[in-house]
């Protein structure tokens, strides 16, 4: 009997510059009977548990306390009554200044191992911008209200911006503006200075060090400079020397008009009237940003989710589903993690053995890789028509292009934008010497530079959960 619905349990974990927390989501996948390929789509996302928010624990200014953090998340699973073995998708997101800590790689590896078999360990400014736009509700509102919305998630170390229109994220960007970049205790002694704050102080002609007393006036000047830089890039592009120094990605690509702005993240709780004192510049920063919002030239609306935008986005929006006509060999074990995506510019109109081989070789060269150096995913948009002689030619070209990978029994992962994966897989097995270690997926939209995790098939060896992510730590041993 054909399966038409699938439920997945997903987790989002955020280890931020200021705070760490998680959320669990239940995702409902339904088969689209109007789709020619009857593929599964995510139809509903229910947040079933929003955990406690804690200060990200530090051993010292450069090292996060992994043991304490791991214990906290184990306790959160227990409070929610959820077994990590039941988690089928999700992401551990290490964000902001936490991604720069000396043990950041160890954090994501430890937490993703403990969070479930298929939970991606990930970080990256543009990826965080994407999921916070979705997790805050800004992207959904852009579709429902028919508006172009610029959302900005302001955390402890970074401000992640995204422009959404018609339910899609058009552009993302990030600047090092956050509430925990400079912090002082009740006696006005500085206990934390991150590098972006040092840049702002240098810009203002200030020279404070850890342990120094800082005046309220100078704290306000520093917060004001951060706010000015943020509003500058939100109206784009970054032109001032300070804003350029603080940028962590390229500028936003602006459409003709922004209809609405929204803020999420911990600082946004204060922007929209929340209270709290966190021994940092967060409250001052919120006040300065609020005073500058008239420069935006469009209404500022309050989003559905603020401080929890990242974990909700990571748990509910980090998953992609392959088409319903995949092909896999039984020798491949899952999950397959941290696979770089190499775009192959093979074109159906130019199909030939030489063309396919040359384009695959060019893909390896762009990444400074040699064939068989590591497992990669070769991504094709429209390389071949569903016509047997052409499929056979394409299959034999793949075999010829990857001789060492095949000889070394590496998984051969082929991903197609169009619905052709099953046909390609069957013809490769029938017409070439590549009889094992083949995985062929389709109906996925990827970008060169993406890294992916691929989970156990959900239906009959054909429908696969795929997390597309942006890694700061390219762990090629994982």
Coordinates of C-alpha atoms in Angstrom, one line a residue:
X1 CA 0.0 0.0 0.0
X2 CA 1.4 3.4 -1.0
X3 CA 2.6 5.6 1.9
X4 CA 1.1 9.1 1.6
X5 CA 2.1 10.8 4.9
X6 CA 5.3 10.7 7.0
X7 CA 5.9 12.3 10.4
X8 CA 9.4 13.3 11.5
X9 CA 10.7 14.5 14.8
X10 CA 13.2 17.3 14.4
X11 CA 15.4 19.3 16.8
X12 CA 17.0 22.7 16.6
X13 CA 19.9 23.5 18.8
X14 CA 21.4 27.0 19.0
X15 CA 24.8 27.7 20.7
X16 CA 25.0 31.5 20.5
X17 CA 27.3 34.2 21.7
X18 CA 25.0 35.0 24.6
X19 CA 22.6 32.1 25.1
X20 CA 22.0 28.5 24.2
X21 CA 18.7 26.6 23.9
X22 CA 16.8 24.1 21.8
X23 CA 13.3 23.4 20.4
X24 CA 11.6 20.3 19.1
X25 CA 9.4 20.3 16.1
X26 CA 7.1 17.7 14.5
X27 CA 7.1 17.8 10.7
X28 CA 4.3 16.4 8.6
X29 CA 5.2 15.3 5.1
X30 CA 2.5 14.6 2.6
X31 CA 2.6 13.2 -0.9
X32 CA 1.6 15.9 -3.5
X33 CA -0.9 14.1 -5.7
X34 CA -0.9 17.0 -8.2
X35 CA 2.9 16.7 -8.7
X36 CA 3.9 14.7 -11.8
X37 CA 6.4 12.9 -9.7
X38 CA 4.1 12.6 -6.6
X39 CA 6.9 13.9 -4.4
X40 CA 6.6 14.5 -0.7
X41 CA 6.3 18.1 0.6
X42 CA 6.5 19.4 4.2
X43 CA 2.9 20.4 4.9
X44 CA 3.0 21.3 8.6
X45 CA 5.5 22.2 11.3
X46 CA 4.4 22.1 14.9
X47 CA 6.7 23.3 17.7
X48 CA 6.2 20.8 20.4
X49 CA 8.8 21.9 23.0
X50 CA 10.6 25.1 23.6
X51 CA 13.4 24.6 26.1
X52 CA 15.0 26.7 28.8
X53 CA 17.4 29.5 27.7
X54 CA 20.7 29.6 29.5
X55 CA 23.8 31.7 29.2
X56 CA 26.3 29.9 27.0
X57 CA 28.8 28.5 29.5
X58 CA 32.5 29.5 29.1
X59 CA 35.6 28.0 30.6
X60 CA 37.4 31.2 29.6
X61 CA 36.9 34.0 27.1
X62 CA 38.0 31.8 24.2
X63 CA 36.6 28.4 25.2
X64 CA 33.1 27.1 25.6
X65 CA 32.4 24.6 28.4
X66 CA 31.4 21.6 26.2
X67 CA 30.8 19.3 29.2
X68 CA 28.4 21.7 30.9
X69 CA 26.7 22.5 27.6
X70 CA 26.3 18.8 26.8
X71 CA 24.8 18.1 30.3
X72 CA 22.3 20.9 29.8
X73 CA 21.1 19.5 26.4
X74 CA 20.8 16.0 27.8
X75 CA 18.6 17.4 30.6
X76 CA 16.5 19.2 28.0
X77 CA 15.8 15.9 26.1
X78 CA 14.8 14.3 29.4
X79 CA 12.5 17.2 30.3
X80 CA 10.8 17.0 26.9
X81 CA 10.5 13.2 27.2
X82 CA 12.3 12.7 23.9
X83 CA 14.9 10.0 23.1
X84 CA 17.7 11.1 20.8
X85 CA 17.2 7.9 18.9
X86 CA 13.7 9.2 17.8
X87 CA 15.1 12.4 16.2
X88 CA 15.1 12.1 12.4
X89 CA 16.2 15.6 11.4
X90 CA 17.4 18.9 12.6
X91 CA 20.5 21.0 13.1
X92 CA 23.0 22.1 15.8
X93 CA 23.7 25.7 15.0
X94 CA 26.8 27.4 16.4
X95 CA 26.4 31.1 15.8
X96 CA 27.9 34.5 16.2
X97 CA 31.1 34.8 18.2
X98 CA 30.6 31.2 19.5
X99 CA 31.6 30.0 16.0
X100 CA 35.0 31.6 16.5
X101 CA 35.8 29.9 19.8
X102 CA 38.8 27.7 19.9
X103 CA 36.8 24.5 20.5
X104 CA 33.9 25.4 18.2
X105 CA 34.5 22.3 16.0
X106 CA 34.5 20.0 19.0
X107 CA 31.2 21.6 20.2
X108 CA 29.3 20.8 17.0
X109 CA 30.7 17.3 16.8
X110 CA 29.8 16.5 20.4
X111 CA 26.3 18.0 20.3
X112 CA 25.4 16.6 17.0
X113 CA 26.5 13.1 18.1
X114 CA 24.3 13.3 21.2
X115 CA 21.3 14.9 19.5
X116 CA 20.3 12.1 17.2
X117 CA 21.6 10.0 14.3
X118 CA 20.6 12.6 11.7
X119 CA 21.3 16.0 13.2
X120 CA 23.6 18.3 11.2
X121 CA 26.5 20.1 12.9
X122 CA 26.5 23.4 11.2
X123 CA 27.4 27.1 11.4
X124 CA 27.7 30.0 9.0
X125 CA 26.5 33.5 8.8
X126 CA 24.4 33.2 5.6
X127 CA 22.8 29.9 6.7
X128 CA 21.8 31.4 10.0
X129 CA 20.3 34.4 8.3
X130 CA 18.2 32.1 6.2
X131 CA 16.9 30.0 9.1
X132 CA 16.2 33.0 11.4
X133 CA 14.1 34.6 8.6
X134 CA 12.1 31.4 8.4
X135 CA 12.1 30.8 12.2
X136 CA 11.0 34.3 13.1
X137 CA 8.0 34.0 10.7
X138 CA 9.1 36.8 8.4
X139 CA 9.4 34.6 5.3
X140 CA 5.9 33.1 5.9
X141 CA 4.5 36.6 6.4
X142 CA 6.1 37.8 3.1
X143 CA 4.0 35.1 1.3
X144 CA 0.7 35.6 3.3
X145 CA 0.8 39.4 3.2
X146 CA 2.3 39.8 -0.3
X147 CA 5.1 42.0 1.1
X148 CA 8.9 42.2 0.8
X149 CA 10.3 42.0 4.3
X150 CA 13.8 42.6 5.6
X151 CA 14.2 40.7 8.8
X152 CA 17.2 41.2 11.2
X153 CA 18.1 38.7 13.9
X154 CA 20.2 40.5 16.6
X155 CA 22.0 38.1 18.9
X156 CA 24.9 38.3 21.2
X157 CA 27.6 38.6 18.5
X158 CA 26.0 39.1 15.1
X159 CA 23.0 40.6 13.3
X160 CA 21.8 38.3 10.6
X161 CA 19.7 39.9 7.8
X162 CA 17.5 38.4 5.1
X163 CA 15.1 39.8 2.5
X164 CA 12.0 37.6 2.0
X165 CA 9.4 37.9 -0.8
X166 CA 6.6 35.6 -1.8
X167 CA 7.7 33.1 0.8
X168 CA 11.2 32.8 -0.4
X169 CA 14.5 34.3 0.9
X170 CA 16.0 36.4 -1.8
X171 CA 19.2 37.6 -0.1
X172 CA 21.1 37.2 3.1
X173 CA 23.9 39.1 4.9
X174 CA 25.5 39.4 8.3
X175 CA 27.3 42.1 10.3
X176 CA 29.2 41.8 13.7
X177 CA 26.7 43.8 15.8
X178 CA 25.4 42.1 18.9
X179 CA 24.5 42.7 22.6
X180 CA 27.3 40.6 24.1
X181 CA 30.3 42.0 22.2
X182 CA 31.0 44.2 25.2
X183 CA 30.0 43.5 28.8
X184 CA 30.6 45.1 32.1
X185 CA 29.6 44.2 35.7
X186 CA 27.7 46.2 38.2
X187 CA 30.8 48.1 39.1
X188 CA 31.3 49.0 35.4
X189 CA 34.4 46.8 35.1
X190 CA 34.7 45.2 31.7
X191 CA 34.5 41.4 31.8
X192 CA 34.2 40.7 28.1
X193 CA 35.5 42.5 24.9
X194 CA 35.1 40.7 21.6
X195 CA 37.1 41.7 18.5
X196 CA 34.2 43.7 16.9
X197 CA 33.9 45.8 20.0
X198 CA 37.7 46.5 19.9
X199 CA 37.2 47.7 16.3
X200 CA 34.4 50.1 17.4
X201 CA 36.5 51.4 20.3
X202 CA 39.5 52.0 17.9
X203 CA 37.1 53.9 15.6
X204 CA 36.0 56.1 18.5
X205 CA 39.5 56.6 19.9
X206 CA 38.9 54.6 23.0
X207 CA 41.3 52.1 24.5
X208 CA 39.7 49.9 27.2
X209 CA 41.0 46.5 28.3
X210 CA 39.5 43.6 30.4
X211 CA 39.1 44.7 34.0
X212 CA 39.1 48.4 33.2
X213 CA 36.3 50.6 34.5
X214 CA 34.2 52.0 31.6
X215 CA 32.0 55.1 31.9
X216 CA 28.3 54.9 31.1
X217 CA 28.9 57.6 28.5
X218 CA 31.5 55.5 26.6
X219 CA 29.3 52.4 26.8
X220 CA 26.5 54.5 25.2
X221 CA 28.9 55.8 22.5
X222 CA 29.9 52.2 21.6
X223 CA 26.3 51.0 21.4
X224 CA 25.4 54.0 19.3
X225 CA 28.2 53.2 16.8
X226 CA 27.1 49.6 16.5
X227 CA 23.5 50.7 15.9
X228 CA 24.6 53.2 13.2
X229 CA 26.5 50.5 11.4
X230 CA 23.6 48.1 11.5
X231 CA 21.0 50.6 10.2
X232 CA 23.5 51.5 7.5
X233 CA 23.7 48.0 6.1
X234 CA 19.9 47.5 6.6
X235 CA 19.4 50.4 4.1
X236 CA 22.5 49.2 2.2
X237 CA 25.2 49.0 1.2
X238 CA 28.0 49.3 3.8
X239 CA 29.9 52.5 2.9
X240 CA 31.5 53.7 6.1
X241 CA 34.9 52.3 7.1
X242 CA 33.5 51.0 10.4
X243 CA 30.5 49.2 8.8
X244 CA 32.8 47.6 6.2
X245 CA 35.1 46.4 9.0
X246 CA 32.2 44.8 10.8
X247 CA 30.7 43.0 7.8
X248 CA 31.0 39.2 7.9
X249 CA 29.4 38.6 4.4
X250 CA 28.6 40.4 1.3
X251 CA 26.0 43.2 1.4
X252 CA 22.3 42.5 0.8
X253 CA 21.0 42.5 -2.7
X254 CA 18.1 44.9 -2.4
X255 CA 15.0 44.7 -4.6
X256 CA 13.1 47.8 -5.6
X257 CA 11.4 48.3 -2.3
X258 CA 11.2 47.0 1.3
X259 CA 7.7 47.0 2.6
X260 CA 8.3 46.0 6.2
X261 CA 11.2 45.4 8.6
X262 CA 11.2 43.1 11.6
X263 CA 13.7 42.2 14.3
X264 CA 14.3 38.9 16.1
X265 CA 16.9 37.5 18.4
X266 CA 17.7 38.3 22.1
X267 CA 18.2 42.1 21.5
X268 CA 14.8 42.2 19.7
X269 CA 13.1 41.2 23.0
X270 CA 14.3 44.5 24.3
X271 CA 13.4 46.4 21.1
X272 CA 9.8 45.3 21.4
X273 CA 9.5 46.4 25.1
X274 CA 11.0 43.5 27.0
X275 CA 12.9 44.0 30.2
X276 CA 16.1 42.6 31.6
X277 CA 19.7 43.4 32.4
X278 CA 22.4 41.1 31.1
X279 CA 25.6 43.0 32.1
X280 CA 26.3 43.8 28.5
X281 CA 25.4 46.5 25.9
X282 CA 22.2 44.7 24.7
X283 CA 19.8 47.1 26.3
X284 CA 21.7 50.2 25.2
X285 CA 22.0 48.7 21.7
X286 CA 18.2 48.0 21.6
X287 CA 17.5 51.6 22.6
X288 CA 19.9 53.1 20.0
X289 CA 18.5 50.9 17.2
X290 CA 14.9 51.9 18.1
X291 CA 15.8 55.6 17.9
X292 CA 17.2 55.0 14.4
X293 CA 14.4 53.0 12.9
X294 CA 12.7 56.1 11.3
X295 CA 15.7 56.0 8.8
X296 CA 14.4 52.6 7.5
X297 CA 11.5 54.4 5.7
X298 CA 9.0 51.5 6.2
X299 CA 7.0 50.1 9.1
X300 CA 8.7 47.9 11.7
X301 CA 6.5 45.0 12.6
X302 CA 6.8 42.5 15.5
X303 CA 7.6 39.0 14.3
X304 CA 6.0 35.8 15.6
X305 CA 9.2 34.6 17.2
X306 CA 12.1 36.6 18.5
X307 CA 14.8 35.1 20.7
X308 CA 13.8 31.6 19.6
X309 CA 14.0 32.3 15.8
X310 CA 17.2 30.4 15.4
X311 CA 16.2 27.2 17.1
X312 CA 12.8 27.1 15.5
X313 CA 14.4 27.7 12.1
X314 CA 17.0 25.0 12.7
X315 CA 14.4 22.5 13.8
X316 CA 11.6 23.3 11.4
X317 CA 13.2 24.7 8.2
X318 CA 16.7 23.1 7.8
X319 CA 15.3 20.0 6.0
X320 CA 14.9 19.3 2.3
X321 CA 13.2 16.2 0.9
X322 CA 14.5 14.4 -2.3
X323 CA 12.2 13.4 -5.0
X324 CA 10.3 10.1 -5.0
X325 CA 12.4 8.4 -7.7
X326 CA 15.8 8.0 -6.0
X327 CA 18.2 5.1 -6.4
X328 CA 20.4 3.5 -3.8
X329 CA 22.7 0.6 -3.4
X330 CA 22.2 -1.6 -0.3
X331 CA 25.9 -1.3 0.6
X332 CA 25.6 2.4 1.5
X333 CA 25.1 3.1 5.2
X334 CA 23.4 6.2 6.6
X335 CA 23.6 9.0 7.7
X336 CA 26.2 10.3 5.3
X337 CA 27.5 13.6 6.8
X338 CA 29.4 16.7 5.7
X339 CA 29.5 16.0 2.0
X340 CA 30.6 19.0 -0.2
X341 CA 28.5 19.7 -3.2
X342 CA 30.3 20.1 -6.5
X343 CA 28.3 21.6 -9.4
X344 CA 28.9 19.9 -12.7
X345 CA 28.0 22.1 -15.7
X346 CA 27.2 19.2 -18.1
X347 CA 24.5 20.1 -20.6
X348 CA 22.1 17.7 -22.3
X349 CA 22.5 19.5 -25.7
X350 CA 26.3 18.9 -25.5
X351 CA 26.1 15.3 -24.3
X352 CA 29.3 13.4 -25.1
X353 CA 31.8 11.3 -23.1
X354 CA 34.4 14.1 -23.4
X355 CA 32.0 16.8 -22.3
X356 CA 30.8 15.0 -19.2
X357 CA 34.3 13.9 -18.2
X358 CA 35.7 17.4 -18.7
X359 CA 33.0 19.1 -16.7
X360 CA 33.4 16.7 -13.8
X361 CA 37.1 17.3 -13.8
X362 CA 36.6 21.1 -13.8
X363 CA 34.3 20.7 -10.8
X364 CA 37.1 19.0 -8.8
X365 CA 39.6 21.6 -9.9
X366 CA 37.3 24.4 -8.6
X367 CA 37.5 22.9 -5.1
X368 CA 41.2 22.1 -5.4
X369 CA 40.4 18.5 -5.1
X370 CA 41.5 15.4 -7.0
X371 CA 39.1 12.6 -7.9
X372 CA 38.9 10.0 -5.0
X373 CA 40.5 12.4 -2.5
X374 CA 37.2 12.4 -0.6
X375 CA 33.5 11.7 -0.9
X376 CA 31.7 14.4 -2.8
X377 CA 28.2 15.0 -4.2
X378 CA 28.2 15.8 -7.9
X379 CA 25.2 18.1 -8.7
X380 CA 23.7 18.2 -12.2
X381 CA 20.9 20.5 -13.4
X382 CA 20.0 19.1 -16.8
X383 CA 22.7 16.8 -18.1
X384 CA 20.8 14.1 -20.0
X385 CA 17.4 13.3 -21.5
X386 CA 15.3 10.3 -20.4
X387 CA 16.2 8.5 -23.7
X388 CA 18.0 5.1 -23.2
X389 CA 20.9 5.6 -25.6
X390 CA 21.7 9.0 -24.1
X391 CA 21.3 7.6 -20.5
X392 CA 23.7 4.8 -21.4
X393 CA 26.2 7.3 -22.8
X394 CA 25.9 9.4 -19.7
X395 CA 26.3 6.4 -17.4
X396 CA 29.5 5.3 -19.1
X397 CA 30.8 8.8 -19.0
X398 CA 30.3 8.9 -15.2
X399 CA 32.2 5.6 -14.9
X400 CA 35.1 6.9 -17.0
X401 CA 35.3 10.2 -15.0
X402 CA 35.5 8.5 -11.6
X403 CA 37.9 5.5 -12.0
X404 CA 39.8 5.9 -8.7
X405 CA 36.6 6.6 -6.6
X406 CA 35.1 3.4 -8.0
X407 CA 38.3 1.3 -7.5
X408 CA 38.5 2.6 -3.9
X409 CA 34.8 1.7 -3.2
X410 CA 33.9 5.3 -2.3
X411 CA 30.2 6.2 -2.3
X412 CA 29.3 7.7 -5.7
X413 CA 26.7 10.4 -4.9
X414 CA 24.9 11.9 -7.9
X415 CA 22.2 14.6 -7.4
X416 CA 20.0 16.0 -10.1
X417 CA 17.7 19.0 -10.1
X418 CA 15.3 17.2 -12.4
X419 CA 13.4 14.0 -12.0
X420 CA 15.8 11.5 -13.5
X421 CA 17.8 9.9 -10.6
X422 CA 16.1 6.5 -10.7
X423 CA 16.7 6.1 -14.5
X424 CA 20.3 7.2 -14.2
X425 CA 20.9 4.8 -11.3
X426 CA 19.4 1.8 -13.1
X427 CA 21.2 2.4 -16.3
X428 CA 24.6 2.8 -14.5
X429 CA 24.1 -0.5 -12.7
X430 CA 23.0 -2.2 -15.9
X431 CA 25.5 -0.8 -18.4
X432 CA 28.7 -0.1 -16.4
X433 CA 31.0 -1.8 -13.9
X434 CA 29.7 0.4 -11.1
X435 CA 27.6 -2.2 -9.3
X436 CA 27.8 -1.0 -5.7
X437 CA 28.2 2.2 -3.6
X438 CA 25.9 4.3 -5.8
X439 CA 23.4 6.8 -4.5
X440 CA 21.3 8.9 -7.0
X441 CA 18.9 11.6 -5.8
X442 CA 16.8 14.1 -7.6
X443 CA 14.4 17.1 -7.3
X444 CA 16.8 19.0 -5.0
X445 CA 18.0 22.6 -5.5
X446 CA 21.6 23.0 -4.3
X447 CA 24.3 25.6 -4.7
X448 CA 28.0 24.9 -5.1
X449 CA 29.6 25.5 -1.8
X450 CA 26.7 23.8 0.1
X451 CA 27.5 20.9 2.3
X452 CA 24.9 18.3 2.9
X453 CA 23.9 15.5 5.2
X454 CA 21.8 12.6 3.9
X455 CA 19.7 10.5 6.2
X456 CA 18.1 7.0 6.0
X457 CA 15.5 6.7 3.2
X458 CA 12.0 7.4 4.4
X459 CA 10.1 5.4 1.8
X460 CA 11.2 2.3 -0.1
X461 CA 14.8 3.3 -0.6
X462 CA 13.7 6.4 -2.6
X463 CA 12.7 9.4 -0.6
X464 CA 15.7 10.8 1.4
X465 CA 15.9 13.6 4.0
X466 CA 18.7 16.0 3.2
X467 CA 20.0 18.9 5.3
X468 CA 21.6 21.6 3.2
X469 CA 23.9 23.6 5.3
X470 CA 26.8 26.1 5.4
X471 CA 29.8 24.9 7.4
X472 CA 32.4 27.1 9.0
X473 CA 34.3 24.0 10.1
X474 CA 34.8 21.9 7.0
X475 CA 35.4 18.6 8.8
X476 CA 36.5 16.3 6.0
X477 CA 37.2 13.4 8.3
X478 CA 33.6 13.4 9.4

